[in-house]
mmCIF file of C-alpha atoms in Angstrom:
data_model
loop_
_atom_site.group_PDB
_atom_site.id
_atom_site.type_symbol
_atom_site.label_atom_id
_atom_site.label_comp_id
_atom_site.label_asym_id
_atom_site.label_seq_id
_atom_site.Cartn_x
_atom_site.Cartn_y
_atom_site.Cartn_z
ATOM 1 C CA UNK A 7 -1.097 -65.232 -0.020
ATOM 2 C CA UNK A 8 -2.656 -67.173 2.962
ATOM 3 C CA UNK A 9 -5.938 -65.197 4.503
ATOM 4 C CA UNK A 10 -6.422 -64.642 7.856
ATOM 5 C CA UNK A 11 -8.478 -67.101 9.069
ATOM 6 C CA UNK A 12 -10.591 -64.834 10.986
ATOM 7 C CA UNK A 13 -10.773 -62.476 8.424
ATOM 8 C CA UNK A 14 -11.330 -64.169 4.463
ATOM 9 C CA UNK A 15 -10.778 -60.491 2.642
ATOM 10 C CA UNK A 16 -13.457 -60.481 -0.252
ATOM 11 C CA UNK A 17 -11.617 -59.428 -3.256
ATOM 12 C CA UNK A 18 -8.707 -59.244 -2.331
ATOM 13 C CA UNK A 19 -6.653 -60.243 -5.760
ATOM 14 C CA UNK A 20 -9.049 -57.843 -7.547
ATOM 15 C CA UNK A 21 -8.738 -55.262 -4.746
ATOM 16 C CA UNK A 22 -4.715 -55.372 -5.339
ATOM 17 C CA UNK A 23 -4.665 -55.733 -9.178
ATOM 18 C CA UNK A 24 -6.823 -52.386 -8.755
ATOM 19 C CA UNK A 25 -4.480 -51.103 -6.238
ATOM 20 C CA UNK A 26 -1.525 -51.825 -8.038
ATOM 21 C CA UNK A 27 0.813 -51.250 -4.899
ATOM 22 C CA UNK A 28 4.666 -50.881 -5.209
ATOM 23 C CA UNK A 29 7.668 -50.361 -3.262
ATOM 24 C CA UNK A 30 8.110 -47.568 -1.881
ATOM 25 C CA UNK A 31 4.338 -46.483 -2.015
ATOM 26 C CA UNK A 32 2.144 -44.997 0.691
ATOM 27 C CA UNK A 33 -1.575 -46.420 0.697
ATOM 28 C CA UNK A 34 -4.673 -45.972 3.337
ATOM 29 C CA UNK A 35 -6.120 -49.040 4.283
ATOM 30 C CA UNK A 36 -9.926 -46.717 5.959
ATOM 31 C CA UNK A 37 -10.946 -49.811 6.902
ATOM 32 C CA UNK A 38 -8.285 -52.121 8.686
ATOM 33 C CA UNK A 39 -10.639 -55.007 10.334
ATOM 34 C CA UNK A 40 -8.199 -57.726 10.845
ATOM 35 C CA UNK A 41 -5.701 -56.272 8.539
ATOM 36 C CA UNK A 42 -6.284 -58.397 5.406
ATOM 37 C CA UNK A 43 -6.162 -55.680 2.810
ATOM 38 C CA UNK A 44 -3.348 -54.419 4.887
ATOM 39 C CA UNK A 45 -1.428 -57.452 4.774
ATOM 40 C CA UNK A 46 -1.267 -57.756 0.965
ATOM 41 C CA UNK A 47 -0.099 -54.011 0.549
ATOM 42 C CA UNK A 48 2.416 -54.563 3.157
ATOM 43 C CA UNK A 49 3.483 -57.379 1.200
ATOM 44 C CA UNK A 50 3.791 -55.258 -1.773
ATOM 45 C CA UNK A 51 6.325 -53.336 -0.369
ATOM 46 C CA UNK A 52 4.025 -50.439 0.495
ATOM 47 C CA UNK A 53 3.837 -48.244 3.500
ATOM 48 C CA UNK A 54 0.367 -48.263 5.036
ATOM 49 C CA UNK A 55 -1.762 -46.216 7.503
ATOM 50 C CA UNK A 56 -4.645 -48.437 8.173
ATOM 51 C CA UNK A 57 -7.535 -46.696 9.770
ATOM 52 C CA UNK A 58 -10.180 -48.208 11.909
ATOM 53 C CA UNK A 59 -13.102 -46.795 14.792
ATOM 54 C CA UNK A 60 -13.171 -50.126 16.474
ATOM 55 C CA UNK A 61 -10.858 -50.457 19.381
ATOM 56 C CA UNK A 62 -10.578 -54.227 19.361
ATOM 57 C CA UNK A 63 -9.476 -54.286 15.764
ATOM 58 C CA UNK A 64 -6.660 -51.753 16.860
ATOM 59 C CA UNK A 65 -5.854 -53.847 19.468
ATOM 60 C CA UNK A 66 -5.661 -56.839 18.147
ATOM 61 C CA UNK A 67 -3.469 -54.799 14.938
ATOM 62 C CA UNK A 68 -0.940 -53.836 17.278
ATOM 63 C CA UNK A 69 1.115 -57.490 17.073
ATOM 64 C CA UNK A 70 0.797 -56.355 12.724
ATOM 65 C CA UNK A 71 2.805 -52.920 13.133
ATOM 66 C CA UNK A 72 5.496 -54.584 15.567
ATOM 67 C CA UNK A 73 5.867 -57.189 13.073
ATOM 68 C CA UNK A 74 6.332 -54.248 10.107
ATOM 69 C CA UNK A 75 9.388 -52.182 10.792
ATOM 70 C CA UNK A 76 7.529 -48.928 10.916
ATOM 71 C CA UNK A 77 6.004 -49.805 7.342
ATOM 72 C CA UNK A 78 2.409 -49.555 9.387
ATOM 73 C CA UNK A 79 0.833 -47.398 11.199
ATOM 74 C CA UNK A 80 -2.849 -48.093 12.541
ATOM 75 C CA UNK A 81 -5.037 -45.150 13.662
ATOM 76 C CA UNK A 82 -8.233 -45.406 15.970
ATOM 77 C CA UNK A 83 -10.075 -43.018 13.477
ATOM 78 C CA UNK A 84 -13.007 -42.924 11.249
ATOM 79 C CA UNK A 85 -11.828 -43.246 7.753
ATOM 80 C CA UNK A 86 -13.560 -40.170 6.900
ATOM 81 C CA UNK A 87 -10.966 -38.138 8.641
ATOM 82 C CA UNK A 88 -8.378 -39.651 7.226
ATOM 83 C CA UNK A 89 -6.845 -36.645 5.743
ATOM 84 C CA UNK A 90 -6.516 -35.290 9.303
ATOM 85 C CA UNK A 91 -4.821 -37.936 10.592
ATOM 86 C CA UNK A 92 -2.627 -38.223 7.876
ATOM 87 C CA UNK A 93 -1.888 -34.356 8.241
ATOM 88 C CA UNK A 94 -1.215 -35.225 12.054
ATOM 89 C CA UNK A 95 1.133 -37.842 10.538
ATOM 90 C CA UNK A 96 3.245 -35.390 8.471
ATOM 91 C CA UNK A 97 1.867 -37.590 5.651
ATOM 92 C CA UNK A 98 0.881 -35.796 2.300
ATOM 93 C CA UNK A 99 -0.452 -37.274 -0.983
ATOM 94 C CA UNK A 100 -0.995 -41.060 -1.279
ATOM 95 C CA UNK A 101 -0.694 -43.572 -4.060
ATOM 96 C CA UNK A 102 -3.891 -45.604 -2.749
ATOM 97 C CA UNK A 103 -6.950 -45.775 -0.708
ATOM 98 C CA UNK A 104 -8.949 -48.860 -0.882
ATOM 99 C CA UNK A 105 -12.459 -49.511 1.821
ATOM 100 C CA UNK A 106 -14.227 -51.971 2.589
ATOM 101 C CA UNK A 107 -17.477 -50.645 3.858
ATOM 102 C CA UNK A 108 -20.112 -51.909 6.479
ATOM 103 C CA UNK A 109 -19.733 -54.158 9.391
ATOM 104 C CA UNK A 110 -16.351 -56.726 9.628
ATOM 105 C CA UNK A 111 -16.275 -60.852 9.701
ATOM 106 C CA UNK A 112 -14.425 -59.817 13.110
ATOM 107 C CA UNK A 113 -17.772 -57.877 14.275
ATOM 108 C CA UNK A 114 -20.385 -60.005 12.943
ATOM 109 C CA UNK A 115 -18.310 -63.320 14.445
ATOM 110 C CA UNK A 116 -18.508 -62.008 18.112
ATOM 111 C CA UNK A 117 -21.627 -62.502 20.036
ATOM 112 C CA UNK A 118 -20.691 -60.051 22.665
ATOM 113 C CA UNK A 119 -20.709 -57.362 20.041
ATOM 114 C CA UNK A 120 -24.518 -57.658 19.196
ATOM 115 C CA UNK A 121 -24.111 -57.264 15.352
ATOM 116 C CA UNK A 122 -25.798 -60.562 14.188
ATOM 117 C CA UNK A 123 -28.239 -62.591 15.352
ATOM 118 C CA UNK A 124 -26.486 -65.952 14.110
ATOM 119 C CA UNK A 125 -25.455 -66.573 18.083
ATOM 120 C CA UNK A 126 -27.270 -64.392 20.847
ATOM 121 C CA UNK A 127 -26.039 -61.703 22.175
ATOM 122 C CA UNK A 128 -26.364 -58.312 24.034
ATOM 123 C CA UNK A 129 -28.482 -55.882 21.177
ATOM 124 C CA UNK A 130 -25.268 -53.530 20.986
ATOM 125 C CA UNK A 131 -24.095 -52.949 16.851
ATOM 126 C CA UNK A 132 -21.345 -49.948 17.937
ATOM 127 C CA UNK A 133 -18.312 -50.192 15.759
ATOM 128 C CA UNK A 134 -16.487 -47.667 18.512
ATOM 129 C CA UNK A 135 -18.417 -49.471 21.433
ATOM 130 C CA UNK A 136 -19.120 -45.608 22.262
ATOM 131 C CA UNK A 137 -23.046 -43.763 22.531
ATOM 132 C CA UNK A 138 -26.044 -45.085 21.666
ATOM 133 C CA UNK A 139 -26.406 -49.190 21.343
ATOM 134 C CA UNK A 140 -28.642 -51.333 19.496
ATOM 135 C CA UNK A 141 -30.513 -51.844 22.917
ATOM 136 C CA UNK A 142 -31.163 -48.539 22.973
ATOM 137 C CA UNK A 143 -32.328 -47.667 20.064
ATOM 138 C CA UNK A 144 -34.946 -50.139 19.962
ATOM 139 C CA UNK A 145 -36.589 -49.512 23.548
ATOM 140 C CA UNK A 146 -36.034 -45.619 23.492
ATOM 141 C CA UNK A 147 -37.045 -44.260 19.742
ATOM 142 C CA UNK A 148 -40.838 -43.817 18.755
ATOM 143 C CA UNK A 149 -42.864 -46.308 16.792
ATOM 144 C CA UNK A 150 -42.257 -43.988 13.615
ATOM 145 C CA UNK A 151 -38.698 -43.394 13.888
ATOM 146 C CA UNK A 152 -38.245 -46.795 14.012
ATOM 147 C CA UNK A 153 -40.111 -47.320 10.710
ATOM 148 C CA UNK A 154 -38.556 -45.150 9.037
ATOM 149 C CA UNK A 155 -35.318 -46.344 9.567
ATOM 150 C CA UNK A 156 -36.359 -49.726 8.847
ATOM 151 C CA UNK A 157 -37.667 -48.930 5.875
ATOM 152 C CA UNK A 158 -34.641 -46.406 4.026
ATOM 153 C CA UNK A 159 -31.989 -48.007 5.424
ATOM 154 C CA UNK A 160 -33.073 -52.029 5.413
ATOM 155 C CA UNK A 161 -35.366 -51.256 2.940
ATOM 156 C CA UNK A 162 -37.991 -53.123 4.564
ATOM 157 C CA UNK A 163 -40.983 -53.340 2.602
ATOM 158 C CA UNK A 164 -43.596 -54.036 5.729
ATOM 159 C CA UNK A 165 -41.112 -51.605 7.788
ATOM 160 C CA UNK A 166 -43.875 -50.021 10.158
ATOM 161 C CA UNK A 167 -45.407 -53.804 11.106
ATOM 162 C CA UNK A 168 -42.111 -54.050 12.256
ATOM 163 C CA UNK A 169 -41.689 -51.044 14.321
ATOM 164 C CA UNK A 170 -45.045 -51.820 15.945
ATOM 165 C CA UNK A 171 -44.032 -55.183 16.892
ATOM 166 C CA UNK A 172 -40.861 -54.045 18.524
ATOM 167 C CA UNK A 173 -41.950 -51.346 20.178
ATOM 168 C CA UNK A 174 -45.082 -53.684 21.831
ATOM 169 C CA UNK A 175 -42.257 -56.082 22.789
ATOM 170 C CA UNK A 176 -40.181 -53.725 24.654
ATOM 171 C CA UNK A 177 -38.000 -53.761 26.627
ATOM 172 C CA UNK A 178 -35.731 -56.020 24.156
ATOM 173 C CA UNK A 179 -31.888 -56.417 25.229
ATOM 174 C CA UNK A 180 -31.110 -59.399 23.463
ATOM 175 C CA UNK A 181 -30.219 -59.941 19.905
ATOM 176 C CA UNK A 182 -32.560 -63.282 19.778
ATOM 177 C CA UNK A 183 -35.108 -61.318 20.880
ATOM 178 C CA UNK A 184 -35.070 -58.986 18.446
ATOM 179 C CA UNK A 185 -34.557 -61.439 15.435
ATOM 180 C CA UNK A 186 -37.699 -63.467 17.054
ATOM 181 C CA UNK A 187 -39.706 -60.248 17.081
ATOM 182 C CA UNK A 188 -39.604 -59.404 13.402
ATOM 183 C CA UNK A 189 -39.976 -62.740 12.358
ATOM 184 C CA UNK A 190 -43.120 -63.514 14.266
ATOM 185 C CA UNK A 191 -44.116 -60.021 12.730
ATOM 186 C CA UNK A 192 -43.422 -60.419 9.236
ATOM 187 C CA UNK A 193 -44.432 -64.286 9.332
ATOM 188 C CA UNK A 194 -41.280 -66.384 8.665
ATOM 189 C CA UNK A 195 -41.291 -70.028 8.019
ATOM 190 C CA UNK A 196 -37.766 -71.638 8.896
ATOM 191 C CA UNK A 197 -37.482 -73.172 5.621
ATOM 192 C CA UNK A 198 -37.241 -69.698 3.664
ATOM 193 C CA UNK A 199 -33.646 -69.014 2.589
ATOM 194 C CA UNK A 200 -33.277 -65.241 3.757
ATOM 195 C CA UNK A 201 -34.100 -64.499 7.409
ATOM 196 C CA UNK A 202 -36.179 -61.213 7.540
ATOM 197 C CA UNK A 203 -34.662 -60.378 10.525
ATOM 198 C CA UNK A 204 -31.465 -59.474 8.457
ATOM 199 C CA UNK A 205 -32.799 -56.007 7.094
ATOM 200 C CA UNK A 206 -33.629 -54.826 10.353
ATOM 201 C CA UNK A 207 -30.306 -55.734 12.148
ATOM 202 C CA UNK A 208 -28.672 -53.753 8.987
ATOM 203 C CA UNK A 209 -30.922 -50.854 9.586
ATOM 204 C CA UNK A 210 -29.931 -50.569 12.731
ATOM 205 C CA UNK A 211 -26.847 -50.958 13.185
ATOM 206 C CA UNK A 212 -26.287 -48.529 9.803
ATOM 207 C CA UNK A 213 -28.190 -45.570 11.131
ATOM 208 C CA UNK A 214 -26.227 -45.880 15.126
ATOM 209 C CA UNK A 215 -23.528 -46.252 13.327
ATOM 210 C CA UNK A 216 -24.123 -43.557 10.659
ATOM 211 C CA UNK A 217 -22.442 -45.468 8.015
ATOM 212 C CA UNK A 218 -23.692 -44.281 4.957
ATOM 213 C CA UNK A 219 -23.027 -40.436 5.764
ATOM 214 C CA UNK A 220 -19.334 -41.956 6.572
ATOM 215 C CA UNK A 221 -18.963 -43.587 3.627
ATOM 216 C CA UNK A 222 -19.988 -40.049 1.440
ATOM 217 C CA UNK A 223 -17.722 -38.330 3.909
ATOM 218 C CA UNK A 224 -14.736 -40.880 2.918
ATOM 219 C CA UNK A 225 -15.286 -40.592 -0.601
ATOM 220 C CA UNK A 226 -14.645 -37.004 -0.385
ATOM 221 C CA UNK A 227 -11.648 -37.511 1.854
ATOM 222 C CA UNK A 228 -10.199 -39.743 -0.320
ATOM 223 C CA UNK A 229 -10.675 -37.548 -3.346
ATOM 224 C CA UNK A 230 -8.413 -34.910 -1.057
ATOM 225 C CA UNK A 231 -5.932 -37.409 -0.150
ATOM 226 C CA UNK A 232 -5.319 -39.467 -3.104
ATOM 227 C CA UNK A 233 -1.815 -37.678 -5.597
ATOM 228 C CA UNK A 234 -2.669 -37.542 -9.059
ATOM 229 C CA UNK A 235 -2.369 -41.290 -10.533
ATOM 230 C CA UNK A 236 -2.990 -42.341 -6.990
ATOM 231 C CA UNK A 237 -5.824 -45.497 -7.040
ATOM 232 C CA UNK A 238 -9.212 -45.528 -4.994
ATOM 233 C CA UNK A 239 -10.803 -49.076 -4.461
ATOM 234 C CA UNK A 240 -14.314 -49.455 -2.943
ATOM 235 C CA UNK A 241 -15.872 -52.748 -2.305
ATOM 236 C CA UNK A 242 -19.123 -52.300 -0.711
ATOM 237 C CA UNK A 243 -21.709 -55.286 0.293
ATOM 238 C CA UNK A 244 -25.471 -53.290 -0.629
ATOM 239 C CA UNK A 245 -27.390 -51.320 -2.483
ATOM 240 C CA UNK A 246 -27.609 -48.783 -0.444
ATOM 241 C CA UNK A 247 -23.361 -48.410 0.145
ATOM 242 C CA UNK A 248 -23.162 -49.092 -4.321
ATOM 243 C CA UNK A 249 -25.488 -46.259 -5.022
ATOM 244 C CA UNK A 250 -23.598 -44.053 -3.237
ATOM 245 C CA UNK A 251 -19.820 -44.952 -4.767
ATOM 246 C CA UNK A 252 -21.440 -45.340 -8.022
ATOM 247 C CA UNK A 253 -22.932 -41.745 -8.457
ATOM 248 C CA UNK A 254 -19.667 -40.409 -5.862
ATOM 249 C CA UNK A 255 -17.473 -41.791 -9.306
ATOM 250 C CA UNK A 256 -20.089 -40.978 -12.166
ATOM 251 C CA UNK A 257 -20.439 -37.529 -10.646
ATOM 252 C CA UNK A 258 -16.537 -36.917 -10.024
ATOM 253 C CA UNK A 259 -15.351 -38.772 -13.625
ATOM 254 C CA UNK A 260 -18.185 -36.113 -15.404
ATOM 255 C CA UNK A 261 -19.975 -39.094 -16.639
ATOM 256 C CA UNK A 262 -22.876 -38.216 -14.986
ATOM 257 C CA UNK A 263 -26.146 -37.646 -17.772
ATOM 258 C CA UNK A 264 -27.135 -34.596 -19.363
ATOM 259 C CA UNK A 265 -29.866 -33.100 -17.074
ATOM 260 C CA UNK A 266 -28.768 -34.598 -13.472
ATOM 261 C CA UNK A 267 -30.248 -32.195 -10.898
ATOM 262 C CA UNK A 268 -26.351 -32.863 -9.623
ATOM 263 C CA UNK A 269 -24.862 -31.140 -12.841
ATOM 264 C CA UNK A 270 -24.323 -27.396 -12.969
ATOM 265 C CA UNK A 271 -26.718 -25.552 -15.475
ATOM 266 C CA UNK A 272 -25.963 -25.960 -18.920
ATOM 267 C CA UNK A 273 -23.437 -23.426 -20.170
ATOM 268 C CA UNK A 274 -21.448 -23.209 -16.520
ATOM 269 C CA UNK A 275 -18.269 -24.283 -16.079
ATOM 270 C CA UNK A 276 -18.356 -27.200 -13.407
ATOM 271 C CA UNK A 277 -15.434 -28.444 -11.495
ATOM 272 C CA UNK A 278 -12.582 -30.669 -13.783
ATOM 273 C CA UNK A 279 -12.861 -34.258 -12.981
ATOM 274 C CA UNK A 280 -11.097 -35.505 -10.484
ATOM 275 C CA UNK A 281 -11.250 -39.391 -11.219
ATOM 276 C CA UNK A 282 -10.617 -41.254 -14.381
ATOM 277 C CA UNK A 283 -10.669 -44.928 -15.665
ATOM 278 C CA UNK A 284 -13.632 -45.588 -13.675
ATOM 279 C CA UNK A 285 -13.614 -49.711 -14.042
ATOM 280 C CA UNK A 286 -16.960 -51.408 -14.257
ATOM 281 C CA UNK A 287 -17.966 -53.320 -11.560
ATOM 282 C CA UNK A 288 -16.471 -56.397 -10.120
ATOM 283 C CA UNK A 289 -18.206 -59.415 -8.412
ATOM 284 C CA UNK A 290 -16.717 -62.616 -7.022
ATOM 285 C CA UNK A 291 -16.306 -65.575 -8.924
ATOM 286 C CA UNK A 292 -17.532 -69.254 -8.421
ATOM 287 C CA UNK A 293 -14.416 -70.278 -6.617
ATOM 288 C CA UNK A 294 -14.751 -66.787 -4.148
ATOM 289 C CA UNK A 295 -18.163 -68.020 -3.612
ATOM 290 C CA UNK A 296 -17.487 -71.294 -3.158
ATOM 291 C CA UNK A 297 -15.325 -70.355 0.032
ATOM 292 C CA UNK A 298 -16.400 -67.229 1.588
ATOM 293 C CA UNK A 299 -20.275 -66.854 1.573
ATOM 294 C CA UNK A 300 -20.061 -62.827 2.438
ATOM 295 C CA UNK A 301 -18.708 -62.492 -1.293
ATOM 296 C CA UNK A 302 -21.976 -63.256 -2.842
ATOM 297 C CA UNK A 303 -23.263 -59.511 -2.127
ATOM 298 C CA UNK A 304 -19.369 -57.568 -2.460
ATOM 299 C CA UNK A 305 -19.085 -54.991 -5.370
ATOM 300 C CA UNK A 306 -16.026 -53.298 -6.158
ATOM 301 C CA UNK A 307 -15.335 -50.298 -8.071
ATOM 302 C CA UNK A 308 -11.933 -48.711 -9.166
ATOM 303 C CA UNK A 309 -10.829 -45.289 -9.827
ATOM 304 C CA UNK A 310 -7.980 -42.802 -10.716
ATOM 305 C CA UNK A 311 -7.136 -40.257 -9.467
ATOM 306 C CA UNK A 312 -6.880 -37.144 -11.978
ATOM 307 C CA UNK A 313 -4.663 -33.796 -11.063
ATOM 308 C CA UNK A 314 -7.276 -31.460 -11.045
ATOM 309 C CA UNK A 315 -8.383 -30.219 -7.418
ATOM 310 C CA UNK A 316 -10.649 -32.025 -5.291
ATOM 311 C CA UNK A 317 -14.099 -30.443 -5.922
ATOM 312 C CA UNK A 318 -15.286 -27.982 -3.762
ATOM 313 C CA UNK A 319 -17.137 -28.932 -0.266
ATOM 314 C CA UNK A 320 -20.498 -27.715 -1.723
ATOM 315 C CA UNK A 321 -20.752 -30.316 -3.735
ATOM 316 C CA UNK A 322 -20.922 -32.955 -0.766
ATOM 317 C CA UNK A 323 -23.856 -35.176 -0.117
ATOM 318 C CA UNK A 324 -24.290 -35.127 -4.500
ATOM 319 C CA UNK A 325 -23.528 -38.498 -4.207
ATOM 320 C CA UNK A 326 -26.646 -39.240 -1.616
#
């Protein structure tokens, strides 16, 4: 299978070996982008309802579901209401869910869209290009707020330097601005091989964005979704995004250990799992590597989806 050029999908052979798609077979795609994951279950014979919250990637979809005989159907939705949607859809159980989470080739590729700082650009970072930008963010929020996002979400050791250098700078509209700010804060030399600038672009653009509370929100959706046997692939591209699947599938496969503050109190009867064969982790090989540079940090994690019933909503936000 050829990629899209715009659009390399990491994993994508693991992704469908974990999949399995067949004939016949409905699967959510929660995170359509430019439709590579889509592609290959389409090409499996699978029906699809590929989700996404970014209205160019559902434009630019549309040419995919014309080309599909009604085998796909693309929804401008968060995947963490994906059981609505599919509700809305007359659609019930579903053989597959796979996401990819965080921000899209297609996003980070665009100046206009303020994600990266690779090519400058207006200091936006909205996946629905709806409420609060980048921009701001950054010129609006107190010198502590700022830190502390910095700091649990880029994990950004010197995180409050930081906030006092942007908030000094203000007002900041450009995403070369920005990127010039925290290095001249946190003392970069051009020949080091990660730009500092990079955890504080992720920071922000995962807390407007609220991507990690959508991503413990999806889990949980999926769980509700999936039929019994039905598969769940994650590949996620942080620590941050890993913890959170990791301890979602420990927690929900009752492999969590004895003594978790997460686990009822010894001698109750918890929920029944709800996942099974929980596959260790998979990374890219040399030859992914070789040709698609976002693979280096891409985790993905495979699950099954048990019959008992999904567990109850008090138990969301475990995962966190």
């Amino acid at each position: 299978m050829t990629p899209d050029p715009r659009h390399d999908p990491v994993l994508l052979n693991e992704v469908v070996a974990g999949l399995a798609p067949a004939p016949g077979e409905t699967h959510v795609d929660g995170t359509f982008g430019a439709g590579g994951y889509t592609k290959a279950l389409l090409a499996a014979g699978a029906r699809v309802f590929a989700f996404d919250r970014d209205p160019d990637a559902i434009r630019e979809g549309q040419p995919l579901v014309a080309a599909n005989d009604g085998r796909l159907h693309l929804i401008a939705e968060r995947f963490s209401r994906m059981g609505e949607a599919l509700a809305e859809h007359g659609v019930g159980p579903v053989d597959g869910v796979t996401l990819d989470i965080g921000v899209s080739s297609m996003q980070l590729d665009r100046a206009e869209r303020g994600f990266s700082f690779q090519a400058d650009g207006p200091l936006d970072m909205r996946m629905e290009q709806d409420g609060e930008s980048a921009a701001d963010f950054v010129n609006h929020a107190d010198e502590s707020t700022i830190a502390d996002v910095l700091f649990a979400l880029g994990e950004e050791p010197r995180a409050r330097r930081v906030a006092r250098a942007i908030v000094a700078a203000r007002p900041i509209t450009r995403t070369a601005e920005l990127a010039e700010i925290v290095r001249r804060a946190l003392g970069h030399k051009p020949h080091e091989k990660k730009d500092p600038a990079t955890r504080t672009f992720q920071a922000i653009r995962i807390h407007l964005n609220r991507e990690l509370e959508e991503l413990e929100d999806g889990l949980a959706a999926a769980e509700r979704v999936l039929a019994p046997g039905g598969r769940l692939a994650i590949v996620s591209f942080h620590s941050l995004e890993d913890r959170i699947v990791k301890r979602f599938l420990r927690e929900r496969s009752g492999s969590m250990p004895a003594g978790s503050r997460h686990r009822p109190d010894a001698g109750a009867a918890g929920p029944a799992p709800s996942f099974e064969a929980v596959a260790k982790p998979v990374r890219a090989g040399e030859a992914e590597l070789a040709r698609n540079p976002r693979a280096r940090s891409a985790t993905l994690r495979v699950a099954r989806r048990t019959a008992a019933q999904p567990w109850p909503v008090s138990y969301k936000g475990a995962s966190s």
